[in-house]
Short mmCIF file of C-alpha atoms in Angstrom, two decimals:
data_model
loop_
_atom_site.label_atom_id
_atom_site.label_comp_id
_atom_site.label_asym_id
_atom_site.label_seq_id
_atom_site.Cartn_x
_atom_site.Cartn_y
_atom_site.Cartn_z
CA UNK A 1 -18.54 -6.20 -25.05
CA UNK A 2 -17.02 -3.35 -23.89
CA UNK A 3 -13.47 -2.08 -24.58
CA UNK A 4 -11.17 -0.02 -22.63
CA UNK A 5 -8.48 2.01 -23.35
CA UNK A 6 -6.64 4.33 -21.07
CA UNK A 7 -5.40 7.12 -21.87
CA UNK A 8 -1.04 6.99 -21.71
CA UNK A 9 -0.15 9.26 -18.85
CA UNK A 10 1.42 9.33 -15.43
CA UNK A 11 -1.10 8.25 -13.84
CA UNK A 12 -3.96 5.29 -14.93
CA UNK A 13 -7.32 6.61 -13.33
CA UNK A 14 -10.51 5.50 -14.62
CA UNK A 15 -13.99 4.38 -13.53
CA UNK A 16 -16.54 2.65 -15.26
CA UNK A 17 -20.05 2.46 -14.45
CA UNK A 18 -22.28 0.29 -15.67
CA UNK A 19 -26.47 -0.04 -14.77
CA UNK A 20 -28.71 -3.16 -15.16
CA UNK A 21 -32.59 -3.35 -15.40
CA UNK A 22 -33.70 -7.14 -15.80
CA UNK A 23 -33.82 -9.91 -13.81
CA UNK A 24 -33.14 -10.08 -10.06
CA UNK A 25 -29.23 -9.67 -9.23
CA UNK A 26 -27.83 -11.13 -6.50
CA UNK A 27 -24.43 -9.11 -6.19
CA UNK A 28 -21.03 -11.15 -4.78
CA UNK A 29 -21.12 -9.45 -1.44
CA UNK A 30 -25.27 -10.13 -0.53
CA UNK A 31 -27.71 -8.06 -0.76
CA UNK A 32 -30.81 -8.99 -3.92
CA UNK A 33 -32.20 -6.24 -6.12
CA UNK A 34 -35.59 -7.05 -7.31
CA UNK A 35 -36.51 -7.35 -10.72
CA UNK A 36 -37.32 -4.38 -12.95
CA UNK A 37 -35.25 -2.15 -9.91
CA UNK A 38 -31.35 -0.64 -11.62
CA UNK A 39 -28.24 -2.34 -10.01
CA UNK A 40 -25.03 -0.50 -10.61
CA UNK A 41 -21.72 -2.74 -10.71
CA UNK A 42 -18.15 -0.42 -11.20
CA UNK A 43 -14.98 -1.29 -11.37
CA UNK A 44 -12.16 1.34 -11.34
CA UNK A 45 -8.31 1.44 -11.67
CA UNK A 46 -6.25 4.12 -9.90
CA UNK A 47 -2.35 3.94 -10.04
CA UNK A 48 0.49 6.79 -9.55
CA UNK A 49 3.73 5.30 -9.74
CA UNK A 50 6.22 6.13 -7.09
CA UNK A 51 10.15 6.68 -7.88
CA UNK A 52 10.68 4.39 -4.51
CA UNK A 53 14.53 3.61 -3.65
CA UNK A 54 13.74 0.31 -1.26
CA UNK A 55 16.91 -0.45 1.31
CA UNK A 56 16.74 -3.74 3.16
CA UNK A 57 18.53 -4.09 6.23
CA UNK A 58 18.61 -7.60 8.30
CA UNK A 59 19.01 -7.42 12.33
CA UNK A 60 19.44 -9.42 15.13
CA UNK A 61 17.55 -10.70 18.57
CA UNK A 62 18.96 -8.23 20.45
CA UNK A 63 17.45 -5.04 17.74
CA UNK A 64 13.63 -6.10 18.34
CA UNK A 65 11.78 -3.11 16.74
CA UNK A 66 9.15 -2.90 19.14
CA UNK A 67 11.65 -3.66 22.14
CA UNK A 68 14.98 -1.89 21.25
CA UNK A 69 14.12 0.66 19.50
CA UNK A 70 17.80 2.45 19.59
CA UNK A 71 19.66 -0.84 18.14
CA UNK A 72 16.76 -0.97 15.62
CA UNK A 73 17.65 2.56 14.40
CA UNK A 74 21.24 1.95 14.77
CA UNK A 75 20.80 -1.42 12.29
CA UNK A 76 19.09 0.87 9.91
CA UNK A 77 21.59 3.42 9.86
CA UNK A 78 24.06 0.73 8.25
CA UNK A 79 25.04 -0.33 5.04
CA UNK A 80 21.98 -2.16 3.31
CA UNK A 81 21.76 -6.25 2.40
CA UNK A 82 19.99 -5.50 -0.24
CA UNK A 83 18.55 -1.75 -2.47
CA UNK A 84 16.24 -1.35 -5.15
CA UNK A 85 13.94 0.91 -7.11
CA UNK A 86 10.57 -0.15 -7.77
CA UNK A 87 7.06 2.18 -8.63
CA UNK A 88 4.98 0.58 -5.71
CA UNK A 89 5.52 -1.03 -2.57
CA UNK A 90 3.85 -4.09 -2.70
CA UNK A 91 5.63 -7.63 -1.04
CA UNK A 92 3.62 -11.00 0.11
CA UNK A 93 5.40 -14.08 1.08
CA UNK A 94 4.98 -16.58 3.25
CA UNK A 95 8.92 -17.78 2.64
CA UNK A 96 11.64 -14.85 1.89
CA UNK A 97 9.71 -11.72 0.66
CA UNK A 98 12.92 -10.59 -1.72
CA UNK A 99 15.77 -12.15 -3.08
CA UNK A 100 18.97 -11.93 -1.30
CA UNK A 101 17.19 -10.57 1.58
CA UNK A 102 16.78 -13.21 5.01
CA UNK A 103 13.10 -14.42 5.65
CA UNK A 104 13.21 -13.68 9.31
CA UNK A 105 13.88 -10.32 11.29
CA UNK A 106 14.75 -7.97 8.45
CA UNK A 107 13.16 -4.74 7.84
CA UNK A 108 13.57 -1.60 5.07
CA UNK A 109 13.36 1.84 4.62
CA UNK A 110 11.79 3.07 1.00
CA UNK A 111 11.97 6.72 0.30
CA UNK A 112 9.81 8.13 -3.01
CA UNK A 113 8.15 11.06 -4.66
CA UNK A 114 4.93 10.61 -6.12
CA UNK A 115 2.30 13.25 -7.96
CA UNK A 116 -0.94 13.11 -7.65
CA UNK A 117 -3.19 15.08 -9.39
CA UNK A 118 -5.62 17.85 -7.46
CA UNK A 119 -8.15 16.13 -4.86
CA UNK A 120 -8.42 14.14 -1.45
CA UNK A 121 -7.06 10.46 -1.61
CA UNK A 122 -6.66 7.46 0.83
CA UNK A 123 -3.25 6.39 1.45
CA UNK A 124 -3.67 2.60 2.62
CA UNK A 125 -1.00 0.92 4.15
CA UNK A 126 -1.64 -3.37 4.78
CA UNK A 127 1.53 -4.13 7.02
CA UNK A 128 2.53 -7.59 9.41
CA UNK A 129 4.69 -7.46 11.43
CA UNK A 130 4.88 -3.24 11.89
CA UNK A 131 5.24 0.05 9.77
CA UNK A 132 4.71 3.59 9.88
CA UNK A 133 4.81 6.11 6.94
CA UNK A 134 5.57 9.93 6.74
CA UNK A 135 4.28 12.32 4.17
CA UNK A 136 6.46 15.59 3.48
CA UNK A 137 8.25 14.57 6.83
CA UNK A 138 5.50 14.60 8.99
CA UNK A 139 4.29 10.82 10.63
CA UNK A 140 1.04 10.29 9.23
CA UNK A 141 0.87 6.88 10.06
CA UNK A 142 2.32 4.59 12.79
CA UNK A 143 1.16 0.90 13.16
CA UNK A 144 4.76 0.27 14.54
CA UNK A 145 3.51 -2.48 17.46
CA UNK A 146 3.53 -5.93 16.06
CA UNK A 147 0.49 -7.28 14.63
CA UNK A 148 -1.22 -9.55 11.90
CA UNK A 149 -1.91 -8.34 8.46
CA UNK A 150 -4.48 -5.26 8.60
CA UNK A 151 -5.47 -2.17 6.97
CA UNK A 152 -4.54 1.27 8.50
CA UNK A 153 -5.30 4.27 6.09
CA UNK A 154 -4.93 8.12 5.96
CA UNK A 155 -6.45 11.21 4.24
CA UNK A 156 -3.70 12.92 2.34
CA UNK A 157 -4.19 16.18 -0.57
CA UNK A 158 -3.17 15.73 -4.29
CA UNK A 159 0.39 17.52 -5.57
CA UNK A 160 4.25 16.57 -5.49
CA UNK A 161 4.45 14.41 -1.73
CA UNK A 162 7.65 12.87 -0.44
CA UNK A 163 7.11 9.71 1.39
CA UNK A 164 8.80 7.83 3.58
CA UNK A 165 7.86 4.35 4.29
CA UNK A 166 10.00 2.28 7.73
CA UNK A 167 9.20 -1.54 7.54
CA UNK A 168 10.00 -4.58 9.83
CA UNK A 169 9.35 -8.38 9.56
CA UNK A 170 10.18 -10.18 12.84
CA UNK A 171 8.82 -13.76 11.55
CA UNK A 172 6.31 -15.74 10.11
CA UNK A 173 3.82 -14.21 7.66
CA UNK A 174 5.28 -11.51 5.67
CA UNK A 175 3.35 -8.37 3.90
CA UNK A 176 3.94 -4.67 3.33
CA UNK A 177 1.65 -3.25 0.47
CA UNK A 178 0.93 0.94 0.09
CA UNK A 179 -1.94 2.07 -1.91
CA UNK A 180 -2.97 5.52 -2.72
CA UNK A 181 -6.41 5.70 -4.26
CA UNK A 182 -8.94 9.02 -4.95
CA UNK A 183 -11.33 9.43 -2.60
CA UNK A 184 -14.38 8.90 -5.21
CA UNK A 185 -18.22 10.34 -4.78
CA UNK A 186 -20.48 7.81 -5.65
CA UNK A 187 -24.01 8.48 -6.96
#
């Protein structure tokens, strides 16, 4: 048994490592290392918090995203249905994705400051319907066309980063999920 412990901070980062000699190891994903041969297994944990304020605004046929962008925009600029604070941005639902909030054709904007310590890291972003994401003001991301659930990621640098995170759910399937994870060396 091994016991972990992290240490209280702003942000949980850890990695452990561990390396078997034995038997052959089948490993989940394929692959067979042969008996006698070292297989490494990790697992690591990597969270910065976020102070994200979340506003939810709902819209109608006529303020498609994709197709109108202008009445989008303008159904944005208006008073939210529904604001919060959270320290991460991740939503799933197949039914209504927040409380008080309509299942079909809504969207949000989430604004929030995280620090990251020194390095390179891998903002992910796993949006359906569409999303795009700016970093210090700048768009560093933009998988605004409709599509299914799918990954879309971006190198950004360590230090104090505003983001800015636009959102929209036309029907069906709903996720929105942002990650930020070190870009790790492995050996």
């Amino acid at each position: 048994m091994i016991s972990v412990t992290p240490r209280v901070g702003p942000v949980t980062d850890y990695e452990i490592a561990l390396t078997y000699v034995g038997v052959e190891v089948t490993p989940p994903r394929g692959g067979v290392t042969p008996p006698g041969q070292a297989y490494t297994f990790r697992y690591s944990r990597f969270f910065a918090p976020a102070q994200w304020t979340i506003n939810f605004f709902e819209y109608g046929e006529s303020a498609d995203p994709a197709k109108a962008p202008a009445a989008f925009a303008k159904a944005l600029s208006g008073k939210p249905v529904k604001s919060l604070r959270a320290d991460r941005i991740d939503f799933l639902s197949g039914g209504v994705l927040e409380e008080g909030v309509a299942r079909h054709r809504f969207g949000f904007v989430a604004e929030g400051t995280v620090t990251l310590p020194r390095g390179d890291y891998t903002l992910q972003l796993i949006p359906d319907d569409g999303a795009r994401v700016w970093l210090d003001g700048k768009l560093v991301l933009d998988a605004w066309e409709r599509h299914e659930s799918r990954v879309d990621e971006v190198t950004i640098s360590g230090g104090t980063r505003r983001l800015k995170v636009e959102y929209y759910e036309l029907s069906g399937w709903a996720e929105i999920r942002l990650d930020i994870q070190p870009r790790r060396t492995r050996n």
